[in-house]
């Protein structure tokens, strides 16, 4: 959850098996969670799980920018780094396997201030 707004925050990667490469759709938070966008897999090694992909998004008055991931895909998680247009440094992430419902509608607990 985003600290300031209470919106769902973070990254959601939907991964399914493809013939040569995994098929990936990525969602991220920019205020609210964005709808999933198809990723272009740029590198994948099925044996080691090494994976790189990018997602092209509209940014800065219609100009395209990329979200880039480099890391590793295993049976129960995806670990690596994201380069995103809204941050200057790469961000380390560890995404765990969850159901689609849990990813897009996480259980939340309201805390009193």
Coordinates of N, CA, C and O in Angstrom, one line a residue, residues 31-72:
X31 N 0.5 6.5 -8.3 CA -0.7 6.9 -7.6 C -1.5 5.6 -7.5 O -1.2 4.7 -6.7
X32 N -2.5 5.4 -8.4 CA -3.3 4.2 -8.4 C -2.5 3.1 -9.2 O -1.7 3.4 -10.0
X33 N -2.9 1.8 -9.0 CA -2.3 0.7 -9.7 C -2.7 0.8 -11.2 O -3.9 0.9 -11.5
X34 N -1.8 0.8 -12.1 CA -2.1 0.9 -13.5 C -2.5 -0.5 -14.1 O -2.1 -1.5 -13.5
X35 N -3.3 -0.5 -15.1 CA -3.7 -1.7 -15.8 C -2.5 -2.4 -16.4 O -1.6 -1.8 -16.8
X36 N -2.5 -3.8 -16.4 CA -1.4 -4.5 -16.9 C -1.1 -4.2 -18.4 O -2.0 -4.0 -19.2
X37 N 0.2 -4.1 -18.7 CA 0.7 -3.8 -20.1 C 1.7 -4.9 -20.5 O 2.4 -5.4 -19.7
X38 N 1.5 -5.3 -21.8 CA 2.4 -6.4 -22.3 C 3.8 -6.0 -22.3 O 4.2 -4.9 -22.7
X39 N 4.7 -6.9 -21.8 CA 6.1 -6.7 -21.8 C 6.8 -7.3 -23.0 O 6.3 -8.3 -23.5
X40 N 7.9 -6.8 -23.4 CA 8.8 -7.4 -24.4 C 9.9 -8.1 -23.7 O 10.8 -7.4 -23.1
X41 N 10.0 -9.4 -23.8 CA 11.1 -10.2 -23.2 C 12.3 -10.0 -24.1 O 12.3 -10.3 -25.3
X42 N 13.4 -9.5 -23.5 CA 14.6 -9.2 -24.3 C 15.6 -10.3 -24.1 O 16.5 -10.4 -24.9
X43 N 15.5 -11.0 -23.0 CA 16.5 -12.1 -22.7 C 15.9 -13.1 -21.7 O 15.3 -12.6 -20.7
X44 N 16.0 -14.4 -22.0 CA 15.5 -15.4 -21.1 C 16.3 -16.7 -21.2 O 16.5 -17.1 -22.3
X45 N 16.7 -17.2 -20.1 CA 17.4 -18.5 -20.1 C 16.6 -19.5 -19.2 O 16.5 -19.3 -18.0
X46 N 15.9 -20.4 -19.8 CA 14.9 -21.3 -19.1 C 15.7 -22.1 -18.0 O 15.2 -22.3 -16.9
X47 N 16.9 -22.5 -18.3 CA 17.7 -23.3 -17.3 C 18.0 -22.5 -16.0 O 17.8 -23.0 -14.9
X48 N 18.6 -21.3 -16.2 CA 19.0 -20.6 -15.0 C 17.9 -19.6 -14.5 O 17.9 -19.2 -13.3
X49 N 16.9 -19.4 -15.3 CA 15.8 -18.4 -14.9 C 16.1 -17.0 -15.1 O 15.3 -16.1 -14.8
X50 N 17.3 -16.7 -15.7 CA 17.7 -15.3 -15.9 C 16.7 -14.7 -16.9 O 16.4 -15.3 -17.9
X51 N 16.2 -13.5 -16.6 CA 15.2 -12.8 -17.3 C 15.4 -11.3 -17.4 O 15.7 -10.7 -16.4
X52 N 15.2 -10.8 -18.6 CA 15.1 -9.3 -18.8 C 13.9 -9.0 -19.7 O 13.6 -9.7 -20.6
X53 N 13.2 -7.9 -19.3 CA 12.1 -7.5 -20.2 C 11.9 -6.0 -20.0 O 12.5 -5.4 -19.1
X54 N 11.2 -5.4 -20.9 CA 10.9 -4.0 -20.8 C 9.4 -3.8 -21.2 O 8.8 -4.6 -21.9
X55 N 8.9 -2.7 -20.7 CA 7.5 -2.3 -20.9 C 7.5 -0.8 -21.3 O 8.1 0.0 -20.6
X56 N 7.0 -0.5 -22.5 CA 7.0 0.8 -23.0 C 5.7 1.5 -22.5 O 4.6 1.0 -22.6
X57 N 5.9 2.7 -21.9 CA 4.7 3.4 -21.3 C 4.7 4.9 -21.8 O 5.8 5.4 -22.2
X58 N 3.5 5.5 -21.8 CA 3.4 6.9 -22.1 C 4.0 7.7 -20.9 O 3.6 7.4 -19.7
X59 N 4.8 8.7 -21.2 CA 5.4 9.4 -20.1 C 5.8 10.8 -20.6 O 6.1 11.0 -21.8
X60 N 5.6 11.8 -19.8 CA 6.0 13.2 -20.1 C 5.3 13.7 -21.4 O 5.9 13.7 -22.5
X61 N 4.0 13.9 -21.3 CA 3.2 14.5 -22.4 C 3.3 13.6 -23.7 O 3.6 14.1 -24.8
X62 N 3.0 12.3 -23.5 CA 2.9 11.4 -24.7 C 4.2 10.8 -25.1 O 4.2 10.0 -26.0
X63 N 5.3 11.2 -24.6 CA 6.6 10.6 -24.9 C 6.7 9.2 -24.3 O 6.2 9.0 -23.2
X64 N 7.2 8.3 -25.0 CA 7.4 6.9 -24.5 C 8.6 6.7 -23.7 O 9.7 7.3 -24.0
X65 N 8.5 6.0 -22.6 CA 9.7 5.6 -21.8 C 9.5 4.2 -21.4 O 8.4 3.6 -21.6
X66 N 10.6 3.6 -21.0 CA 10.5 2.1 -20.7 C 10.7 1.9 -19.2 O 11.5 2.6 -18.5
X67 N 10.0 0.8 -18.7 CA 10.3 0.2 -17.4 C 11.1 -1.0 -17.8 O 10.7 -1.8 -18.7
X68 N 12.2 -1.2 -17.2 CA 13.1 -2.3 -17.5 C 13.4 -3.2 -16.3 O 13.6 -2.7 -15.2
X69 N 13.3 -4.5 -16.5 CA 13.5 -5.5 -15.4 C 14.7 -6.4 -15.8 O 14.8 -6.8 -17.0
X70 N 15.6 -6.6 -14.9 CA 16.7 -7.6 -15.1 C 16.7 -8.4 -13.8 O 16.8 -7.8 -12.7
X71 N 16.7 -9.7 -13.9 CA 16.7 -10.5 -12.7 C 16.6 -12.0 -13.0 O 17.0 -12.5 -14.0
X72 N 15.8 -12.7 -12.1 CA 15.7 -14.1 -12.2 C 14.2 -14.5 -11.9 O 13.6 -13.9 -11.0

